[in-house]
Amino acid sequence: MYGMYLSAAGAQSFSHYVDVISNNIANANTAGFRRELPVLQARHAEAIERGDVPAGMGLREDIGGGVYLSETRTDFTPGSFEQTGSPTDLAIADREGKTFFVVEGDQAGEQLLTRAGNFYVDGTGTLRTQDDRAVLSVGGTAVRVDPRFPIHVASDGVVSQPEVGGGGVPLLLLQPRDLLDLERAGNNLFRNSGQTIPAGPADRQVRQGVVEHSSTQPVYEMTELIKASRAYEANIRMMQHHDETANSLISRLLTP
């Protein structure tokens, strides 16, 4: 039965692997999406993990305990840029892809980070994301403009309207001190559990009329999906084989 458990663990792991890859593919057209990387890891047999049996003794437990999906990591490689011409489409062309727009969260005062700059201006003049979150300015308040006139966004992220006059409003652009502190809060939203710092001049590089696409590479992801699906099916077949073998042995033992 040990082989049955190993195959079951493998099937479960690759089932989760398929789910992660499928989500990457589903978000291939989601602006600012960062693909996830499923990490498979070999594990010791349960008896070794409990300390009941020492490793390296040449026992059955040294075969191992199969594999499991230990974690999923986010690949923060920037996506490609597309020129759209829309004045409310913005993209951050920083050096390493570590600079983010800041939008309002679900809780009062909460701030979320995103690379998705496919914004729009609502009827009240508030600059919003596609899921209706207000885009924040350096002062922490929502960016508001006169909806009757087009907006101009300078390369340093200052939003202005020449027809209206007055001073411009700088977008709040932040960088996490460590990308590992970012927790996914949606398909293209992140919550920072650590510290953030304002983006410096070299990273306040905003392009207007441009949108950043998903970092998903559909061809690569489809290849990974096929490989993971085959591994899942192979483990299922091994489970069936172990079941048939066990049934055959039981039948022989019960045959007078």
mmCIF file of C-alpha atoms in Angstrom:
data_model
loop_
_atom_site.group_PDB
_atom_site.id
_atom_site.type_symbol
_atom_site.label_atom_id
_atom_site.label_comp_id
_atom_site.label_asym_id
_atom_site.label_seq_id
_atom_site.Cartn_x
_atom_site.Cartn_y
_atom_site.Cartn_z
ATOM 1 C CA MET A 1 0.000 0.000 0.000
ATOM 2 C CA TYR A 2 3.020 2.294 0.373
ATOM 3 C CA GLY A 3 3.161 2.793 -3.387
ATOM 4 C CA MET A 4 -0.523 3.713 -3.383
ATOM 5 C CA TYR A 5 0.118 6.517 -0.889
ATOM 6 C CA LEU A 6 3.085 7.826 -2.890
ATOM 7 C CA SER A 7 1.022 7.897 -6.076
ATOM 8 C CA ALA A 8 -1.879 9.587 -4.289
ATOM 9 C CA ALA A 9 0.473 12.275 -2.964
ATOM 10 C CA GLY A 10 1.832 12.798 -6.461
ATOM 11 C CA ALA A 11 -1.646 13.057 -7.975
ATOM 12 C CA GLN A 12 -2.705 15.606 -5.377
ATOM 13 C CA SER A 13 0.449 17.681 -5.865
ATOM 14 C CA PHE A 14 0.135 17.789 -9.637
ATOM 15 C CA SER A 15 -3.566 18.587 -9.341
ATOM 16 C CA HIS A 16 -2.633 21.731 -7.395
ATOM 17 C CA TYR A 17 0.160 22.395 -9.912
ATOM 18 C CA VAL A 18 -2.385 22.282 -12.751
ATOM 19 C CA ASP A 19 -4.628 24.731 -10.859
ATOM 20 C CA VAL A 20 -1.804 27.270 -10.530
ATOM 21 C CA ILE A 21 -0.788 27.025 -14.185
ATOM 22 C CA SER A 22 -4.435 27.218 -15.293
ATOM 23 C CA ASN A 23 -4.843 30.445 -13.318
ATOM 24 C CA ASN A 24 -1.785 31.892 -15.066
ATOM 25 C CA ILE A 25 -3.292 31.053 -18.448
ATOM 26 C CA ALA A 26 -6.689 32.474 -17.445
ATOM 27 C CA ASN A 27 -4.977 35.789 -16.624
ATOM 28 C CA ALA A 28 -2.897 36.009 -19.788
ATOM 29 C CA ASN A 29 -4.902 39.111 -20.774
ATOM 30 C CA THR A 30 -5.125 40.655 -17.287
ATOM 31 C CA ALA A 31 -3.196 43.935 -17.198
ATOM 32 C CA GLY A 32 -0.367 43.954 -14.665
ATOM 33 C CA PHE A 33 -0.823 40.296 -13.712
ATOM 34 C CA ARG A 34 2.239 38.530 -12.313
ATOM 35 C CA ARG A 35 2.366 34.809 -12.954
ATOM 36 C CA GLU A 36 2.753 32.332 -10.119
ATOM 37 C CA LEU A 37 5.411 29.638 -9.952
ATOM 38 C CA PRO A 38 4.365 26.380 -8.261
ATOM 39 C CA VAL A 39 7.217 24.788 -6.295
ATOM 40 C CA LEU A 40 7.237 20.998 -5.935
ATOM 41 C CA GLN A 41 9.408 19.517 -3.206
ATOM 42 C CA ALA A 42 10.344 15.962 -2.267
ATOM 43 C CA ARG A 43 9.480 14.930 1.269
ATOM 44 C CA HIS A 44 10.739 12.275 3.633
ATOM 45 C CA ALA A 45 8.566 9.348 4.568
ATOM 46 C CA GLU A 46 6.206 10.137 7.440
ATOM 47 C CA ALA A 47 8.037 7.782 9.801
ATOM 48 C CA ILE A 48 11.313 9.656 9.173
ATOM 49 C CA GLU A 49 9.621 13.048 9.603
ATOM 50 C CA ARG A 50 8.210 11.893 12.953
ATOM 51 C CA GLY A 51 11.635 10.642 14.027
ATOM 52 C CA ASP A 52 10.449 7.035 14.394
ATOM 53 C CA VAL A 53 12.986 5.778 11.838
ATOM 54 C CA PRO A 54 16.409 7.309 11.046
ATOM 55 C CA ALA A 55 17.159 8.165 7.429
ATOM 56 C CA GLY A 56 19.827 6.323 5.457
ATOM 57 C CA MET A 57 19.268 2.898 7.018
ATOM 58 C CA GLY A 58 18.290 1.224 3.760
ATOM 59 C CA LEU A 59 14.736 0.706 4.938
ATOM 60 C CA ARG A 60 11.567 1.115 2.938
ATOM 61 C CA GLU A 61 11.179 4.646 4.299
ATOM 62 C CA ASP A 62 14.323 5.741 2.436
ATOM 63 C CA ILE A 63 12.298 5.539 -0.762
ATOM 64 C CA GLY A 64 10.845 8.863 0.331
ATOM 65 C CA GLY A 65 7.383 10.235 0.918
ATOM 66 C CA GLY A 66 6.691 11.430 -2.599
ATOM 67 C CA VAL A 67 6.316 15.077 -3.542
ATOM 68 C CA TYR A 68 4.127 17.945 -2.435
ATOM 69 C CA LEU A 69 3.428 21.491 -3.547
ATOM 70 C CA SER A 70 5.420 23.372 -0.921
ATOM 71 C CA GLU A 71 4.534 26.908 -2.026
ATOM 72 C CA THR A 72 3.707 29.194 -4.921
ATOM 73 C CA ARG A 73 6.002 32.107 -5.661
ATOM 74 C CA THR A 74 5.218 35.205 -7.677
ATOM 75 C CA ASP A 75 7.380 36.038 -10.675
ATOM 76 C CA PHE A 76 7.694 39.832 -10.675
ATOM 77 C CA THR A 77 9.205 40.039 -14.153
ATOM 78 C CA PRO A 78 7.495 42.981 -15.919
ATOM 79 C CA GLY A 79 5.027 42.284 -18.690
ATOM 80 C CA SER A 80 5.237 43.719 -22.181
ATOM 81 C CA PHE A 81 3.980 47.234 -22.960
ATOM 82 C CA GLU A 82 1.289 48.076 -25.505
ATOM 83 C CA GLN A 83 0.617 51.512 -26.931
ATOM 84 C CA THR A 84 -3.137 52.115 -26.610
ATOM 85 C CA GLY A 85 -3.412 55.873 -27.026
ATOM 86 C CA SER A 86 -5.938 56.106 -24.188
ATOM 87 C CA PRO A 87 -5.017 59.047 -21.913
ATOM 88 C CA THR A 88 -6.036 57.100 -18.799
ATOM 89 C CA ASP A 89 -3.841 54.093 -19.613
ATOM 90 C CA LEU A 90 -0.596 54.384 -17.660
ATOM 91 C CA ALA A 91 2.462 52.145 -17.355
ATOM 92 C CA ILE A 92 5.505 52.345 -15.090
ATOM 93 C CA ALA A 93 8.752 51.991 -17.053
ATOM 94 C CA ASP A 94 11.066 51.652 -14.049
ATOM 95 C CA ARG A 95 14.396 49.836 -14.032
ATOM 96 C CA GLU A 96 13.490 46.553 -12.315
ATOM 97 C CA GLY A 97 9.703 46.379 -12.238
ATOM 98 C CA LYS A 98 9.573 47.054 -8.491
ATOM 99 C CA THR A 99 7.543 50.276 -8.602
ATOM 100 C CA PHE A 100 3.780 50.126 -8.133
ATOM 101 C CA PHE A 101 0.723 52.329 -8.393
ATOM 102 C CA VAL A 102 -1.178 52.603 -5.117
ATOM 103 C CA VAL A 103 -4.956 52.152 -4.932
ATOM 104 C CA GLU A 104 -7.476 52.050 -2.118
ATOM 105 C CA GLY A 105 -8.073 48.718 -0.386
ATOM 106 C CA ASP A 106 -11.206 47.134 1.012
ATOM 107 C CA GLN A 107 -10.704 48.532 4.514
ATOM 108 C CA ALA A 108 -10.636 52.209 5.443
ATOM 109 C CA GLY A 109 -7.108 53.539 5.024
ATOM 110 C CA GLU A 110 -5.835 50.329 3.429
ATOM 111 C CA GLN A 111 -3.521 50.677 0.444
ATOM 112 C CA LEU A 112 -2.912 48.043 -2.217
ATOM 113 C CA LEU A 113 -0.198 47.938 -4.870
ATOM 114 C CA THR A 114 -0.722 47.218 -8.542
ATOM 115 C CA ARG A 115 1.064 47.401 -11.886
ATOM 116 C CA ALA A 116 -2.244 47.468 -13.779
ATOM 117 C CA GLY A 117 -2.563 50.990 -15.151
ATOM 118 C CA ASN A 118 -5.655 50.560 -17.333
ATOM 119 C CA PHE A 119 -7.529 53.239 -15.397
ATOM 120 C CA TYR A 120 -10.635 55.282 -16.175
ATOM 121 C CA VAL A 121 -12.213 58.499 -14.900
ATOM 122 C CA ASP A 122 -15.687 58.088 -13.404
ATOM 123 C CA GLY A 123 -18.511 60.631 -13.441
ATOM 124 C CA THR A 124 -17.210 62.370 -10.319
ATOM 125 C CA GLY A 125 -13.747 62.822 -11.831
ATOM 126 C CA THR A 126 -12.062 60.138 -9.727
ATOM 127 C CA LEU A 127 -9.315 58.123 -11.415
ATOM 128 C CA ARG A 128 -10.158 54.454 -10.831
ATOM 129 C CA THR A 129 -8.992 50.926 -11.599
ATOM 130 C CA GLN A 130 -11.133 48.541 -13.626
ATOM 131 C CA ASP A 131 -12.529 47.110 -10.369
ATOM 132 C CA ASP A 132 -13.503 50.616 -9.185
ATOM 133 C CA ARG A 133 -10.707 51.286 -6.694
ATOM 134 C CA ALA A 134 -9.591 54.902 -6.429
ATOM 135 C CA VAL A 135 -6.028 55.610 -7.552
ATOM 136 C CA LEU A 136 -4.137 57.473 -4.821
ATOM 137 C CA SER A 137 -1.985 60.585 -4.981
ATOM 138 C CA VAL A 138 1.166 61.353 -2.984
ATOM 139 C CA GLY A 139 -1.023 62.873 -0.288
ATOM 140 C CA GLY A 140 -2.865 59.582 0.142
ATOM 141 C CA THR A 141 -6.112 60.948 -1.286
ATOM 142 C CA ALA A 142 -7.874 59.874 -4.464
ATOM 143 C CA VAL A 143 -6.719 61.467 -7.715
ATOM 144 C CA ARG A 144 -9.565 63.700 -8.911
ATOM 145 C CA VAL A 145 -9.828 65.639 -12.149
ATOM 146 C CA ASP A 146 -12.477 67.492 -14.140
ATOM 147 C CA PRO A 147 -14.185 64.724 -16.162
ATOM 148 C CA ARG A 148 -15.073 67.214 -18.919
ATOM 149 C CA PHE A 149 -11.470 67.633 -20.007
ATOM 150 C CA PRO A 150 -8.665 65.231 -20.951
ATOM 151 C CA ILE A 151 -5.819 64.573 -18.547
ATOM 152 C CA HIS A 152 -2.102 64.874 -19.108
ATOM 153 C CA VAL A 153 0.328 62.678 -17.180
ATOM 154 C CA ALA A 154 3.969 63.725 -17.188
ATOM 155 C CA SER A 155 6.788 61.202 -17.180
ATOM 156 C CA ASP A 156 7.281 61.812 -13.445
ATOM 157 C CA GLY A 157 3.671 60.808 -12.735
ATOM 158 C CA VAL A 158 2.155 64.262 -12.228
ATOM 159 C CA VAL A 159 -1.469 64.422 -13.414
ATOM 160 C CA SER A 160 -2.629 67.779 -14.786
ATOM 161 C CA GLN A 161 -5.282 69.378 -16.998
ATOM 162 C CA PRO A 162 -3.967 72.369 -18.952
ATOM 163 C CA GLU A 163 -7.516 73.456 -19.864
ATOM 164 C CA VAL A 164 -8.459 73.681 -16.194
ATOM 165 C CA GLY A 165 -5.232 75.189 -14.881
ATOM 166 C CA GLY A 166 -3.877 74.882 -11.377
ATOM 167 C CA GLY A 167 -1.116 72.646 -10.074
ATOM 168 C CA GLY A 168 -0.732 69.017 -10.975
ATOM 169 C CA VAL A 169 -1.367 66.029 -8.724
ATOM 170 C CA PRO A 170 1.537 63.552 -8.378
ATOM 171 C CA LEU A 171 0.604 59.878 -8.383
ATOM 172 C CA LEU A 172 1.664 57.864 -5.346
ATOM 173 C CA LEU A 173 4.295 55.406 -6.571
ATOM 174 C CA LEU A 174 5.818 53.053 -4.004
ATOM 175 C CA GLN A 175 8.401 50.281 -3.888
ATOM 176 C CA PRO A 176 8.419 47.450 -1.331
ATOM 177 C CA ARG A 177 11.754 47.054 0.413
ATOM 178 C CA ASP A 178 11.480 43.342 -0.343
ATOM 179 C CA LEU A 179 9.268 41.832 -3.056
ATOM 180 C CA LEU A 180 8.869 38.764 -0.836
ATOM 181 C CA ASP A 181 6.755 40.938 1.482
ATOM 182 C CA LEU A 182 4.044 41.222 -1.168
ATOM 183 C CA GLU A 183 0.977 39.032 -0.709
ATOM 184 C CA ARG A 184 -1.469 38.550 -3.549
ATOM 185 C CA ALA A 185 -4.761 40.358 -2.840
ATOM 186 C CA GLY A 186 -6.343 39.748 -6.233
ATOM 187 C CA ASN A 187 -5.305 38.857 -9.751
ATOM 188 C CA ASN A 188 -3.248 42.041 -10.158
ATOM 189 C CA LEU A 189 -3.305 43.480 -6.635
ATOM 190 C CA PHE A 190 -0.804 43.036 -3.824
ATOM 191 C CA ARG A 191 -0.837 43.736 -0.110
ATOM 192 C CA ASN A 192 2.509 44.654 1.430
ATOM 193 C CA SER A 193 3.288 43.086 4.811
ATOM 194 C CA GLY A 194 6.589 44.941 5.123
ATOM 195 C CA GLN A 195 7.855 48.447 4.510
ATOM 196 C CA THR A 196 7.491 50.542 1.384
ATOM 197 C CA ILE A 197 9.529 53.491 0.185
ATOM 198 C CA PRO A 198 8.598 56.237 -2.293
ATOM 199 C CA ALA A 199 9.932 55.617 -5.772
ATOM 200 C CA GLY A 200 12.958 57.763 -6.562
ATOM 201 C CA PRO A 201 13.240 59.978 -9.664
ATOM 202 C CA ALA A 202 14.868 57.196 -11.702
ATOM 203 C CA ASP A 203 11.881 54.922 -11.051
ATOM 204 C CA ARG A 204 9.122 57.528 -11.406
ATOM 205 C CA GLN A 205 8.943 56.839 -15.119
ATOM 206 C CA VAL A 206 5.292 56.873 -16.173
ATOM 207 C CA ARG A 207 4.177 56.438 -19.764
ATOM 208 C CA GLN A 208 0.768 57.739 -20.779
ATOM 209 C CA GLY A 209 -1.309 55.924 -23.387
ATOM 210 C CA VAL A 210 0.508 52.672 -22.605
ATOM 211 C CA VAL A 211 -0.625 49.616 -20.650
ATOM 212 C CA GLU A 212 1.476 46.818 -19.170
ATOM 213 C CA HIS A 213 0.288 43.323 -20.024
ATOM 214 C CA SER A 214 0.388 40.160 -17.951
ATOM 215 C CA SER A 215 3.785 38.522 -17.473
ATOM 216 C CA THR A 216 2.216 35.175 -18.419
ATOM 217 C CA GLN A 217 3.768 33.518 -21.470
ATOM 218 C CA PRO A 218 0.895 31.424 -22.891
ATOM 219 C CA VAL A 219 3.039 29.022 -24.931
ATOM 220 C CA TYR A 220 5.313 28.237 -21.983
ATOM 221 C CA GLU A 221 2.355 27.877 -19.612
ATOM 222 C CA MET A 222 0.554 25.527 -22.012
ATOM 223 C CA THR A 223 3.683 23.371 -22.186
ATOM 224 C CA GLU A 224 3.848 23.273 -18.379
ATOM 225 C CA LEU A 225 0.138 22.457 -18.212
ATOM 226 C CA ILE A 226 0.562 19.493 -20.560
ATOM 227 C CA LYS A 227 3.539 18.178 -18.567
ATOM 228 C CA ALA A 228 1.699 18.538 -15.254
ATOM 229 C CA SER A 229 -1.458 16.919 -16.650
ATOM 230 C CA ARG A 230 0.532 13.940 -17.881
ATOM 231 C CA ALA A 231 2.246 13.585 -14.503
ATOM 232 C CA TYR A 232 -1.155 13.687 -12.793
ATOM 233 C CA GLU A 233 -2.531 11.022 -15.135
ATOM 234 C CA ALA A 234 0.554 8.838 -14.600
ATOM 235 C CA ASN A 235 0.028 8.939 -10.838
ATOM 236 C CA ILE A 236 -3.650 8.057 -11.250
ATOM 237 C CA ARG A 237 -2.689 5.077 -13.423
ATOM 238 C CA MET A 238 -0.197 3.944 -10.780
ATOM 239 C CA MET A 239 -2.921 4.159 -8.128
ATOM 240 C CA GLN A 240 -5.136 1.961 -10.289
ATOM 241 C CA HIS A 241 -2.268 -0.468 -10.804
ATOM 242 C CA HIS A 242 -1.625 -0.714 -7.045
ATOM 243 C CA ASP A 243 -5.339 -1.239 -6.450
ATOM 244 C CA GLU A 244 -5.522 -4.026 -9.024
ATOM 245 C CA THR A 245 -2.405 -5.673 -7.585
ATOM 246 C CA ALA A 246 -3.813 -5.543 -4.055
ATOM 247 C CA ASN A 247 -7.137 -7.003 -5.208
ATOM 248 C CA SER A 248 -5.314 -9.803 -7.016
ATOM 249 C CA LEU A 249 -3.292 -10.675 -3.900
ATOM 250 C CA ILE A 250 -6.396 -10.649 -1.715
ATOM 251 C CA SER A 251 -8.209 -12.930 -4.159
ATOM 252 C CA ARG A 252 -5.333 -15.408 -4.100
ATOM 253 C CA LEU A 253 -5.211 -15.406 -0.320
ATOM 254 C CA LEU A 254 -8.944 -16.056 -0.095
ATOM 255 C CA THR A 255 -8.907 -18.800 -2.711
ATOM 256 C CA PRO A 256 -8.856 -22.234 -0.977
#
